[in-house]
Amino acid sequence: MLHIQNLHAAIDGKEILKGINLHVKPGEIHAIMGPNGSGKSTLSSVLAGREIFEVTQGEISFMGKNLLDLAPEERACEGIFMAFQYPVEIPGVSMTNFMKAAIEAKHKYQGTEPPSPTEFLKKMKEKRAMVGLPDKLTGRSVNEGFSGGEKKKNEIFQMAMLEPTLAILDETDSGLDIDALRIVADGVNQLKTPNNAYIVITHYQRLLDYIVPDVVHILFDGKIIKTGDKSLALELEEKGYDWITKS
Amino acid sequence: MTHTIEQYIAECGDHVLHAFSALPRPSKKLEDWKFFTHTEWFESKWNISTVYEVTPDFIHSQLQGIDYDSLVVFHNGEFLMQYSKISDFLKISNQEYKPIFESKSLTQLDIVHTANAKHGVNIRIANTEQSNHIVLLSVVSGSHTLCTASHTIHVEADTQCTITEIIVSEANATESLMLSGTQLICNAGSVCEYTSIQKLHKTSSIVQNIAVMQLQETTATVHAYPLSGAYNRTNMSAYKQGTQAHTNVYGILFPCTDEHIELYTNIYHNVPECETNEQIKGLGKDNGQGVFSGLIYVAKDAQKTRAAQSNKNILLSPTAKIHSKPQLEIYADDVSCNHGSTTGQINREALWYMQARGIDLHKATELLLEGFINDVLETMSNEQVQAYILSHIDTKIAEI
Ligand SMILES: Nc1ncnc2c1ncn2[C@@H]1O[C@H](COP(=O)(O)OP(=O)(O)OP(=O)(O)O)[C@@H](O)[C@H]1O
Ligand SMILES: [Mg+2]
């Protein structure tokens, strides 16, 4: 589904990603771990199409298409979803209008009929309940006045609404309390099908108890320096990063 | 026959000419007129009394679905009874226009504005239980037209009403200039919401003067929407004559290509226990120029005044400008007044967030800008007027 070959990316001439290779198949869950500043969020942003990052080398194909040819909104409509590490507040734009615009954009792109207002509101309600996002928040502006945890839940809510093929969760677990973590993880597991895939970025093994990865990668200084199964996360929790980076 | 402004003034009689000569011309030397060069107005030849036809169809098309209880129509400043609809609770007369307050900073334009005292009406709005939306629609026609109108509206005691004044120019009104004024007298206990909209051809100009006098226990809400035009200026003043006189001022400026849009507001607190709440938003595009200058004056005796003023602007291009000049002049000590002004660019992070959800840049910009102005626009109680304004602003946003 996703093939990343020798990906290099820079910002303001400073190279951040230094040759990433990553292959994700439908139905898989990949976890990416790595120290602060190693390039995890940069990788997610590059996948989602953030233009401030310049791809200097390498290729990314997604569902047979050259991802680097597509604008960010086209990538989203093709089924890529990135849950932001730091969700952005959008004053004056209500959650409902924002979600409506996103759903309509997707249907327009795919040439399908958007849901009727009643269907749309029904779906909003359903998905909100699924991720435990309080009712009152949908009347507000996007992320404005949301608590840290509510913002993270809101990302998963949007994911549930948009039903992506590939979801990249950038530290969605940080800021969530223990109950919220379980609710969010349950949501992710419910949305999981044999046809979609997840890349889960996290610092903590705890999340991976709920969302069990097939593959775990360690990103360090812009490169994947180790790949293993879920036991790699446990090992990391125990020993820290030193044992891999120093060897 | 065409006239320069001076020729026209000379024909209006000695006393007019005398008053005119005693005043300064608007120019960059005057603090309140420094952002635009008005000299051309005094050199141009104007059509002053040329008669143009205007059709009822054109008039109704300008209302774009706004319902009214009374409609008062003007064409090049002249009242058109035959196209108007005056309900029972409205009395219209031709009483001569007298300024309710003498401004300290008059210019020659004020004399030009009131030289033709026949243009404009005196409206008295009586107390009624019924819905009470009064629309004043003013149409400007013809190339190089100079026209004037001055209206006085008395809102009787304890009356509630909504007044919407729309000034539009026809496509043929190239290089025209309208000098218009509306004064509102809000008698004790009245609640009045007044919306002022000017939607002009890209070479037409206007100066719209709004003066509000408020007696005790009144609420006057003024929505200022100088939507488009080569030079589109609104001067708004409010004078509080009685305690518990509350003034709300809301407005949006959106100067685009070659437009110069100004809003000057002066709110005078001369008596205690009054409130002012002012919220102005600005958007600037291309080489559009905007000015917001807002004075809140609190006299020594105006204790327990509460006033808040906010002006927020977003510039959509490096060549757009919005000059923001908030001024609080406070001589009383027991007051609560604050003001704030910010000017920034569009929020790139928010655009990126929306793009990452599949919304293209164009739609994302539209959502963001609509969101930016929404809290000001939605203070308007009449949703039809709101939609009228939003559709015009949306057209400007769509051209980005
Ligand atoms: N917009 C930016 N401008 C300049 N440098 C940036 C920008 N974004 C990221 N970087 C730099 O790129 C490097 C990688 O950052 P990134 O956010 O991808 O790390 P991360 O692995 O997600 O870290 P964390 O675990 O703290 O979230 C850091 O050195 C960071 O300072
Ligand atoms: Mg990060």
XYZ file of C-alpha atoms and ligand atoms in Angstrom:
679
model
C 0.000 0.000 0.000
C 2.719 2.449 1.016
C 6.275 2.248 -0.278
C 8.854 4.738 0.896
C 12.240 4.443 -0.805
C 15.329 6.317 0.285
C 13.344 9.379 1.391
C 15.336 12.509 2.141
C 13.616 15.694 3.265
C 14.880 19.077 4.398
C 13.599 22.291 5.872
C 15.367 25.593 5.260
C 18.224 23.623 3.717
C 18.646 21.499 6.832
C 18.279 17.797 6.150
C 15.944 16.085 8.614
C 15.066 12.795 6.925
C 18.175 11.037 5.710
C 17.089 8.024 3.687
C 13.950 6.384 4.996
C 12.743 3.054 3.687
C 9.360 1.815 4.844
C 6.810 -0.570 3.373
C 3.316 -0.927 4.723
C 0.828 -3.565 3.560
C -2.956 -3.457 3.956
C -4.067 -4.703 7.358
C -0.770 -3.889 9.063
C -0.011 -1.758 12.070
C 3.453 -0.216 12.188
C 4.788 1.533 15.234
C 7.519 4.156 14.958
C 9.477 5.025 18.059
C 12.516 7.207 18.478
C 13.974 9.979 20.579
C 12.783 13.601 20.484
C 13.816 15.401 17.352
C 14.628 12.249 15.415
C 12.223 13.151 12.592
C 9.025 11.219 13.372
C 6.685 14.195 12.951
C 8.640 15.320 9.913
C 8.041 11.944 8.308
C 4.292 12.201 9.018
C 4.139 15.748 7.662
C 5.999 14.746 4.508
C 3.561 11.883 3.982
C 0.627 14.230 4.468
C 2.198 16.717 2.052
C 3.286 19.683 4.137
C 4.943 21.995 1.647
C 7.446 23.595 4.016
C 9.409 20.348 3.870
C 11.333 19.803 0.692
C 11.742 16.246 -0.514
C 15.278 16.250 -1.871
C 15.550 12.595 -2.800
C 13.564 9.373 -2.837
C 10.125 8.133 -3.761
C 6.810 7.512 -2.087
C 4.085 5.484 -3.701
C 0.674 5.024 -2.151
C -1.896 2.647 -3.634
C 0.092 2.646 -6.844
C 0.195 6.452 -7.145
C 3.171 8.734 -6.841
C 2.323 10.520 -3.629
C 4.807 13.309 -4.224
C 2.756 14.447 -7.241
C -0.305 15.086 -5.107
C -1.307 18.200 -3.165
C -1.985 17.674 0.565
C -5.774 17.826 0.085
C -5.546 15.269 -2.733
C -3.578 12.918 -0.504
C -6.251 13.249 2.164
C -8.952 12.497 -0.385
C -6.923 9.483 -1.580
C -7.204 8.131 1.954
C -4.214 9.379 3.922
C -4.982 10.762 7.341
C -2.523 12.240 9.783
C -3.570 12.751 13.381
C -1.563 15.820 14.415
C 0.831 15.729 17.335
C -0.239 19.326 17.976
C -3.767 19.841 16.601
C -4.359 23.375 15.352
C -7.057 25.716 16.674
C -9.239 27.333 14.032
C -11.152 30.237 15.581
C -14.506 30.984 13.998
C -14.833 27.685 12.110
C -17.238 25.318 13.829
C -16.471 21.609 14.113
C -19.615 20.882 12.133
C -18.742 23.185 9.214
C -15.176 21.948 9.193
C -16.185 18.276 9.118
C -18.847 18.982 6.523
C -16.284 20.660 4.259
C -13.875 17.735 4.694
C -16.519 15.096 3.929
C -17.837 17.056 0.959
C -14.322 17.511 -0.422
C -13.713 13.787 -0.234
C -16.956 12.908 -2.015
C -16.333 15.533 -4.670
C -12.854 14.133 -5.276
C -14.168 10.605 -5.544
C -17.157 11.644 -7.610
C -19.674 10.302 -5.142
C -22.795 11.821 -3.601
C -22.118 13.446 -0.205
C -24.338 12.323 2.670
C -27.569 14.228 3.303
C -27.526 16.651 6.268
C -29.406 14.126 8.395
C -27.064 11.287 7.492
C -24.101 13.542 8.162
C -25.324 14.586 11.602
C -26.152 10.997 12.460
C -22.641 9.917 11.565
C -21.158 12.792 13.586
C -23.118 11.644 16.613
C -22.180 8.009 16.172
C -18.452 8.650 15.809
C -18.444 11.145 18.642
C -19.879 8.522 20.933
C -17.318 6.023 19.704
C -14.333 8.140 20.751
C -16.019 9.715 23.762
C -15.853 13.275 22.476
C -18.244 15.431 24.546
C -21.323 16.710 22.708
C -20.735 20.341 23.567
C -17.464 20.409 21.642
C -19.030 19.995 18.204
C -20.763 23.349 18.577
C -17.450 25.091 19.174
C -14.737 26.247 16.835
C -12.262 23.551 15.817
C -10.012 22.716 18.788
C -10.662 26.108 20.376
C -10.911 25.779 24.121
C -10.438 22.003 23.900
C -8.278 20.432 26.593
C -5.116 18.648 25.477
C -6.831 15.269 25.709
C -9.961 16.515 23.948
C -7.839 17.695 21.043
C -6.345 14.222 20.700
C -9.760 12.584 20.865
C -10.907 15.037 18.239
C -8.190 13.782 15.893
C -9.459 10.224 16.260
C -13.014 11.449 15.823
C -12.033 13.048 12.513
C -10.294 9.851 11.508
C -13.461 7.899 12.249
C -15.469 10.330 10.133
C -13.097 10.218 7.171
C -12.389 6.460 7.211
C -8.864 6.637 5.789
C -6.923 3.837 4.122
C -3.722 4.836 5.863
C -3.810 6.611 9.191
C -0.698 8.074 10.768
C -1.154 8.741 14.469
C 1.518 11.135 15.679
C 1.752 10.731 19.451
C -1.989 10.563 19.811
C -1.440 8.904 23.193
C 0.401 11.785 24.824
C -1.967 13.920 26.822
C -4.607 11.220 27.149
C -5.582 9.899 30.567
C -5.681 6.141 31.086
C -9.397 5.774 30.380
C -9.215 8.026 27.323
C -6.263 6.034 26.038
C -8.329 2.862 26.213
C -11.328 4.504 24.514
C -9.171 5.876 21.714
C -7.376 2.552 21.259
C -10.717 0.726 21.172
C -11.846 3.177 18.502
C -8.749 2.519 16.434
C -9.207 -1.234 16.768
C -12.858 -0.989 15.739
C -11.911 0.990 12.635
C -9.254 -1.528 11.703
C -10.044 -3.664 8.647
C -7.945 -5.972 6.488
C -7.834 -3.175 3.899
C -6.497 -0.275 5.907
C -3.278 0.319 7.770
C -1.878 2.359 10.631
C 1.420 4.001 11.394
C 1.454 4.700 15.107
C 4.093 7.082 16.425
C 4.609 6.860 20.142
C 7.128 7.180 22.936
C 5.390 4.686 25.169
C 5.030 0.940 25.124
C 1.715 1.389 26.976
C -0.230 2.349 23.837
C 1.103 -0.723 22.064
C -0.549 -2.948 24.677
C -3.862 -1.715 23.290
C -2.951 -1.203 19.643
C -0.767 -4.192 18.956
C 1.744 -3.506 16.179
C 2.905 -6.006 13.577
C 6.151 -4.150 13.063
C 8.121 -1.725 15.247
C 10.676 0.705 13.777
C 13.163 2.874 15.534
C 13.856 6.205 13.926
C 17.060 7.931 14.885
C 18.580 11.022 13.308
C 16.409 10.784 10.208
C 16.961 7.097 9.541
C 15.263 3.875 10.547
C 18.051 2.147 12.444
C 16.195 -0.898 13.661
C 13.059 -2.832 12.777
C 11.527 -5.668 14.741
C 8.308 -7.077 16.110
C 6.390 -5.841 19.154
C 9.043 -7.196 21.532
C 11.353 -4.430 20.289
C 9.117 -1.883 21.986
C 9.355 -3.789 25.262
C 13.080 -3.986 24.992
C 13.279 -0.278 24.331
C 11.130 0.501 27.340
C 13.529 -1.461 29.470
C 16.867 -0.340 28.092
C 16.260 3.102 26.588
C 17.732 4.180 23.258
C 21.394 4.010 24.212
C 21.835 0.329 23.560
C 20.891 0.732 19.871
C 22.322 4.130 19.098
C 25.648 3.407 20.735
C 26.151 -0.028 19.210
C -24.329 71.267 -17.535
C -21.339 70.399 -15.426
C -19.975 72.240 -12.414
C -16.891 72.197 -10.317
C -17.644 72.023 -6.629
C -16.851 75.716 -6.250
C -19.172 76.711 -9.081
C -21.933 74.654 -7.548
C -21.405 76.212 -4.112
C -21.404 79.705 -5.599
C -24.825 78.978 -7.110
C -26.184 77.924 -3.736
C -25.997 81.480 -2.417
C -23.706 83.762 -0.488
C -24.158 82.265 2.950
C -23.268 78.809 1.639
C -20.236 80.124 -0.190
C -19.207 82.004 2.906
C -19.411 78.927 5.131
C -17.576 76.926 2.507
C -14.703 79.388 2.215
C -14.225 79.454 5.964
C -13.468 75.742 6.147
C -10.470 73.677 5.144
C -10.489 71.336 2.205
C -9.935 67.695 3.128
C -6.260 67.030 2.575
C -3.329 65.075 3.921
C -2.664 67.988 6.274
C -5.814 67.188 8.228
C -5.406 64.328 10.676
C -8.794 62.848 9.797
C -8.290 62.974 6.045
C -4.655 62.121 5.647
C -4.838 58.676 4.072
C -6.389 59.675 0.764
C -5.928 62.471 -1.744
C -9.232 64.230 -2.312
C -7.927 67.092 -4.453
C -9.314 65.566 -7.659
C -12.831 65.992 -6.334
C -12.303 69.740 -6.269
C -10.894 69.844 -9.789
C -13.471 67.589 -11.480
C -16.536 68.707 -13.348
C -19.660 67.135 -11.890
C -23.148 66.436 -13.145
C -25.376 67.803 -10.452
C -28.925 68.018 -11.696
C -29.009 65.673 -14.676
C -32.143 63.515 -14.624
C -31.748 59.770 -15.066
C -34.386 57.107 -15.262
C -34.453 54.331 -12.755
C -36.820 51.394 -13.052
C -38.772 49.722 -10.245
C -37.243 46.428 -11.383
C -33.766 47.734 -10.826
C -34.722 49.014 -7.405
C -36.208 45.724 -6.318
C -33.321 43.730 -7.688
C -31.049 45.693 -5.373
C -32.849 44.403 -2.309
C -31.851 40.819 -3.054
C -34.561 39.242 -0.991
C -34.484 41.574 2.005
C -38.002 41.902 3.399
C -39.193 45.218 4.779
C -42.182 46.790 6.451
C -41.378 50.185 4.996
C -39.241 51.052 1.993
C -37.978 54.558 1.342
C -36.344 54.991 -2.057
C -33.992 57.732 -3.242
C -32.442 58.310 -6.621
C -29.410 60.558 -6.853
C -30.482 61.888 -3.495
C -34.072 62.632 -4.439
C -36.915 60.936 -2.567
C -39.075 58.782 -4.874
C -42.493 58.485 -3.272
C -43.864 56.359 -6.131
C -41.370 53.551 -5.483
C -41.572 53.725 -1.707
C -43.867 51.960 0.697
C -44.601 53.830 3.857
C -46.334 51.940 6.625
C -48.711 53.524 9.136
C -46.184 53.857 11.899
C -43.849 55.958 9.790
C -44.228 59.683 9.189
C -42.194 61.243 6.441
C -41.764 64.969 5.996
C -39.486 67.326 4.138
C -38.420 69.329 7.147
C -35.115 71.000 6.560
C -32.059 69.125 7.711
C -30.322 70.474 10.805
C -27.246 68.755 12.200
C -28.018 67.417 15.658
C -24.445 68.093 16.656
C -21.917 70.520 15.384
C -18.766 68.610 14.602
C -15.500 70.259 15.572
C -13.680 69.090 12.494
C -15.881 70.202 9.617
C -14.457 70.437 6.146
C -15.714 71.933 2.906
C -17.260 68.560 2.118
C -19.754 69.053 4.940
C -20.956 72.237 3.289
C -21.272 70.529 -0.088
C -23.130 67.741 1.619
C -25.827 69.968 3.114
C -25.933 72.723 0.482
C -28.987 71.193 -1.140
C -31.318 71.021 1.838
C -34.138 69.602 -0.299
C -32.394 66.267 -0.647
C -33.300 63.962 2.166
C -36.228 63.306 4.418
C -37.296 63.496 7.989
C -38.656 60.224 9.284
C -40.480 59.670 12.526
C -40.831 56.108 13.717
C -43.711 55.498 16.075
C -43.977 52.843 18.716
C -45.664 49.709 17.443
C -45.994 46.137 18.544
C -45.514 44.951 14.976
C -42.274 44.059 13.288
C -40.607 47.217 12.206
C -37.954 46.892 9.544
C -37.388 50.075 7.608
C -35.237 49.973 4.503
C -33.771 53.112 2.969
C -32.525 52.376 -0.507
C -30.519 54.962 -2.352
C -29.442 54.555 -5.969
C -26.743 56.602 -7.673
C -26.835 56.832 -11.480
C -24.840 58.501 -14.200
C -21.254 59.254 -14.968
C -19.590 62.031 -12.940
C -22.681 62.471 -10.822
C -22.305 64.405 -7.604
C -25.310 63.849 -5.380
C -26.181 64.516 -1.782
C -28.793 63.445 0.724
C -29.337 64.085 4.418
C -31.861 62.217 6.476
C -33.021 62.622 10.042
C -34.701 59.702 11.735
C -36.530 60.147 15.015
C -37.121 56.952 16.918
C -39.905 57.733 19.340
C -39.710 56.858 23.023
C -39.781 53.150 23.910
C -39.822 52.171 20.245
C -37.966 49.185 18.883
C -36.942 49.242 15.268
C -34.508 47.977 12.700
C -33.293 50.314 9.985
C -31.225 49.221 7.014
C -29.808 51.856 4.715
C -28.405 50.576 1.441
C -26.628 52.839 -1.008
C -25.791 51.339 -4.387
C -24.433 52.780 -7.581
C -25.550 51.666 -11.005
C -22.944 50.399 -13.465
C -23.227 53.699 -15.371
C -22.326 55.724 -12.267
C -18.634 55.826 -13.151
C -16.531 58.386 -11.299
C -19.538 59.442 -9.237
C -19.521 60.876 -5.740
C -22.254 60.577 -3.139
C -22.239 62.655 0.032
C -24.806 61.181 2.299
C -25.785 61.585 5.910
C -28.186 59.974 8.297
C -28.792 61.177 11.797
C -30.631 59.071 14.278
C -32.317 60.465 17.322
C -33.022 57.690 19.783
C -35.577 58.908 22.293
C -35.719 57.575 25.828
C -36.230 53.863 26.168
C -35.816 53.100 22.480
C -33.850 50.228 21.018
C -32.610 50.798 17.509
C -30.510 48.668 15.214
C -29.197 50.543 12.213
C -27.212 48.972 9.391
C -25.401 51.082 6.847
C -24.313 49.402 3.611
C -22.574 51.049 0.679
C -22.014 48.933 -2.386
C -20.514 50.955 -5.174
C -19.111 50.618 -8.645
C -15.327 50.367 -8.630
C -14.860 53.974 -9.732
C -17.636 55.442 -7.540
C -17.006 57.106 -4.219
C -19.016 57.963 -1.156
C -18.758 59.712 2.151
C -21.441 58.487 4.521
C -21.976 60.381 7.770
C -23.847 58.682 10.558
C -24.682 60.647 13.690
C -26.519 59.066 16.576
C -27.947 60.973 19.496
C -29.048 58.827 22.398
C -31.274 59.834 25.279
C -31.474 57.888 28.523
C -31.966 54.137 28.620
C -31.462 53.567 24.948
C -29.534 51.011 22.976
C -28.264 51.943 19.555
C -26.500 49.314 17.502
C -24.756 50.505 14.374
C -23.458 48.055 11.786
C -21.127 49.747 9.318
C -20.511 47.973 6.036
C -18.726 50.157 3.505
C -18.529 47.195 1.143
C -16.986 48.471 -2.063
C -16.026 51.516 -4.099
C -13.026 53.527 -5.204
C -13.219 55.617 -2.040
C -15.790 54.512 0.491
C -15.757 56.321 3.774
C -18.043 56.134 6.759
C -17.911 58.694 9.559
C -19.910 57.542 12.514
C -20.496 59.530 15.686
C -22.563 58.790 18.747
C -23.466 61.295 21.438
C -24.952 60.151 24.693
C -27.325 62.650 26.221
C -28.820 60.503 28.952
C -27.575 57.858 31.350
C -27.793 54.170 30.470
C -27.314 54.911 26.804
C -25.576 51.944 25.283
C -23.907 51.960 21.921
C -22.724 48.971 19.931
C -20.678 49.480 16.808
C -19.808 46.617 14.509
C -18.232 46.783 11.117
C -16.136 45.089 8.488
C -13.711 46.659 6.042
C -12.516 44.641 3.085
C -10.555 46.808 0.669
C -9.551 44.908 -2.472
C -7.933 45.939 -5.754
C -7.705 49.742 -6.037
C -10.193 50.286 -3.235
C -9.759 52.683 -0.361
C -12.164 52.048 2.488
C -12.294 54.089 5.678
C -14.251 53.915 8.878
C -13.965 56.724 11.404
C -15.951 56.392 14.599
C -16.278 58.907 17.421
C -18.210 57.943 20.498
C -18.769 60.654 23.079
C -19.551 59.759 26.665
C -20.684 62.995 28.260
C -22.957 61.541 30.931
C -22.392 58.747 33.477
C -23.302 55.075 33.344
C -23.204 54.508 29.629
C -21.636 51.689 27.682
C -19.912 51.322 24.360
C -18.917 48.105 22.696
C -17.097 48.394 19.422
C -15.781 45.581 17.282
C -14.300 46.163 13.848
C -12.686 43.603 11.569
C -10.606 44.316 8.522
C -9.438 42.245 5.589
C -7.072 43.671 3.008
C -6.300 42.245 -0.403
C -4.085 43.269 -3.351
C -3.330 46.960 -3.073
C -6.486 47.618 -1.045
C -6.171 50.318 1.595
C -8.228 50.471 4.739
C -8.442 52.851 7.649
C -10.076 52.330 10.995
C -9.874 55.263 13.323
C -11.927 54.982 16.470
C -12.195 57.551 19.219
C -13.920 56.894 22.498
C -14.159 60.092 24.495
C -15.090 59.982 28.163
C -15.788 63.374 29.716
C -14.940 64.218 33.317
C -18.511 63.730 34.494
C -19.043 60.458 32.645
C -18.304 58.242 35.639
C -19.050 54.529 35.543
C -18.547 54.467 31.799
C -17.808 51.077 30.368
C -16.220 50.932 26.962
C -14.457 48.291 24.930
C -13.036 48.618 21.477
C -11.399 45.975 19.381
C -10.003 46.051 15.860
C -8.570 42.935 14.249
C -7.208 42.832 10.749
C -5.872 40.229 8.374
C -3.801 41.226 5.377
C -3.982 38.775 2.508
C -1.210 40.316 0.455
C 1.990 42.229 1.176
C 0.708 45.313 -0.650
C -2.569 45.587 1.243
C -2.678 48.035 4.142
C -5.004 48.709 7.007
C -4.199 51.686 9.207
C -5.603 51.163 12.645
C -5.882 54.074 14.994
C -7.704 53.361 18.240
C -7.928 56.342 20.571
C -9.263 56.479 24.079
C -9.533 59.920 25.615
C -10.575 59.554 29.214
C -11.104 62.375 31.707
C -13.203 60.522 34.294
C -11.566 58.314 36.922
C -14.157 55.674 37.735
C -14.415 53.957 34.374
C -13.634 50.649 32.769
C -12.262 51.070 29.270
C -10.107 48.878 27.128
C -9.068 48.618 23.551
C -6.956 46.389 21.395
C -5.799 46.287 17.838
C -4.031 43.517 15.963
C -3.013 43.076 12.362
C -1.669 39.813 11.047
C -1.575 37.417 8.176
C -3.820 34.494 7.462
C -3.153 31.574 9.795
C -0.992 29.209 7.704
C -1.123 26.452 10.309
C -4.909 26.453 10.169
C -4.862 26.315 6.364
C -2.462 23.375 6.513
C -4.642 21.587 9.044
C -7.657 21.927 6.791
C -5.719 20.842 3.709
C -4.578 17.764 5.584
C -8.285 16.955 5.974
C -8.907 17.160 2.239
C -10.151 20.749 2.041
C -8.488 22.655 -0.799
C -6.713 25.919 -0.164
C -9.460 27.978 -1.672
C -12.235 26.507 0.446
C -9.980 26.527 3.504
C -9.298 30.243 3.026
C -13.001 30.889 2.644
C -13.839 28.992 5.837
C -11.096 30.739 7.747
C -12.018 34.254 6.612
C -15.730 33.663 7.102
C -14.844 32.412 10.557
C -12.785 35.534 11.157
C -15.612 37.942 10.410
C -18.414 35.782 11.705
C -18.549 37.009 15.297
C -19.036 40.561 14.031
C -21.514 39.694 11.306
C -23.670 37.479 13.466
C -24.380 40.319 15.911
C -26.843 41.527 13.291
C -30.335 40.370 14.138
C -31.736 40.493 10.612
C -30.559 37.343 8.884
C -31.535 38.520 5.421
C -29.364 41.593 5.720
C -26.595 39.397 7.091
C -26.865 37.104 4.059
C -26.850 40.122 1.723
C -23.580 41.331 3.228
C -22.004 37.888 3.419
C -22.726 37.173 -0.235
C -20.868 40.333 -1.172
C -17.933 39.536 1.095
C -17.866 35.966 -0.237
C -17.558 37.285 -3.779
C -14.495 39.207 -2.688
C -13.075 36.163 -0.909
C -13.717 33.991 -3.984
C -11.482 36.255 -6.053
C -8.479 35.516 -3.858
N 9.204 23.771 10.945
C 10.460 23.454 11.283
N 11.451 24.343 11.111
C 12.733 24.032 11.437
N 13.106 22.855 11.942
C 12.166 21.931 12.137
C 10.792 22.170 11.810
N 10.090 21.063 12.098
C 10.967 20.179 12.592
N 12.223 20.686 12.613
C 13.434 20.029 13.118
O 13.487 18.726 12.594
C 13.933 17.815 13.577
C 12.943 16.677 13.708
O 11.755 17.172 14.270
P 10.444 16.294 14.427
O 9.370 17.169 14.898
O 10.219 15.542 13.184
O 10.901 15.300 15.583
P 10.085 14.188 16.338
O 10.805 12.926 16.129
O 8.673 14.209 15.940
O 10.242 14.644 17.841
P 9.227 14.536 19.103
O 9.394 13.164 19.662
O 9.762 15.553 20.054
O 7.864 14.827 18.629
C 14.163 18.595 14.844
O 15.514 18.891 14.955
C 13.357 19.842 14.622
O 13.918 20.933 15.288
Mg 6.920 14.673 16.890
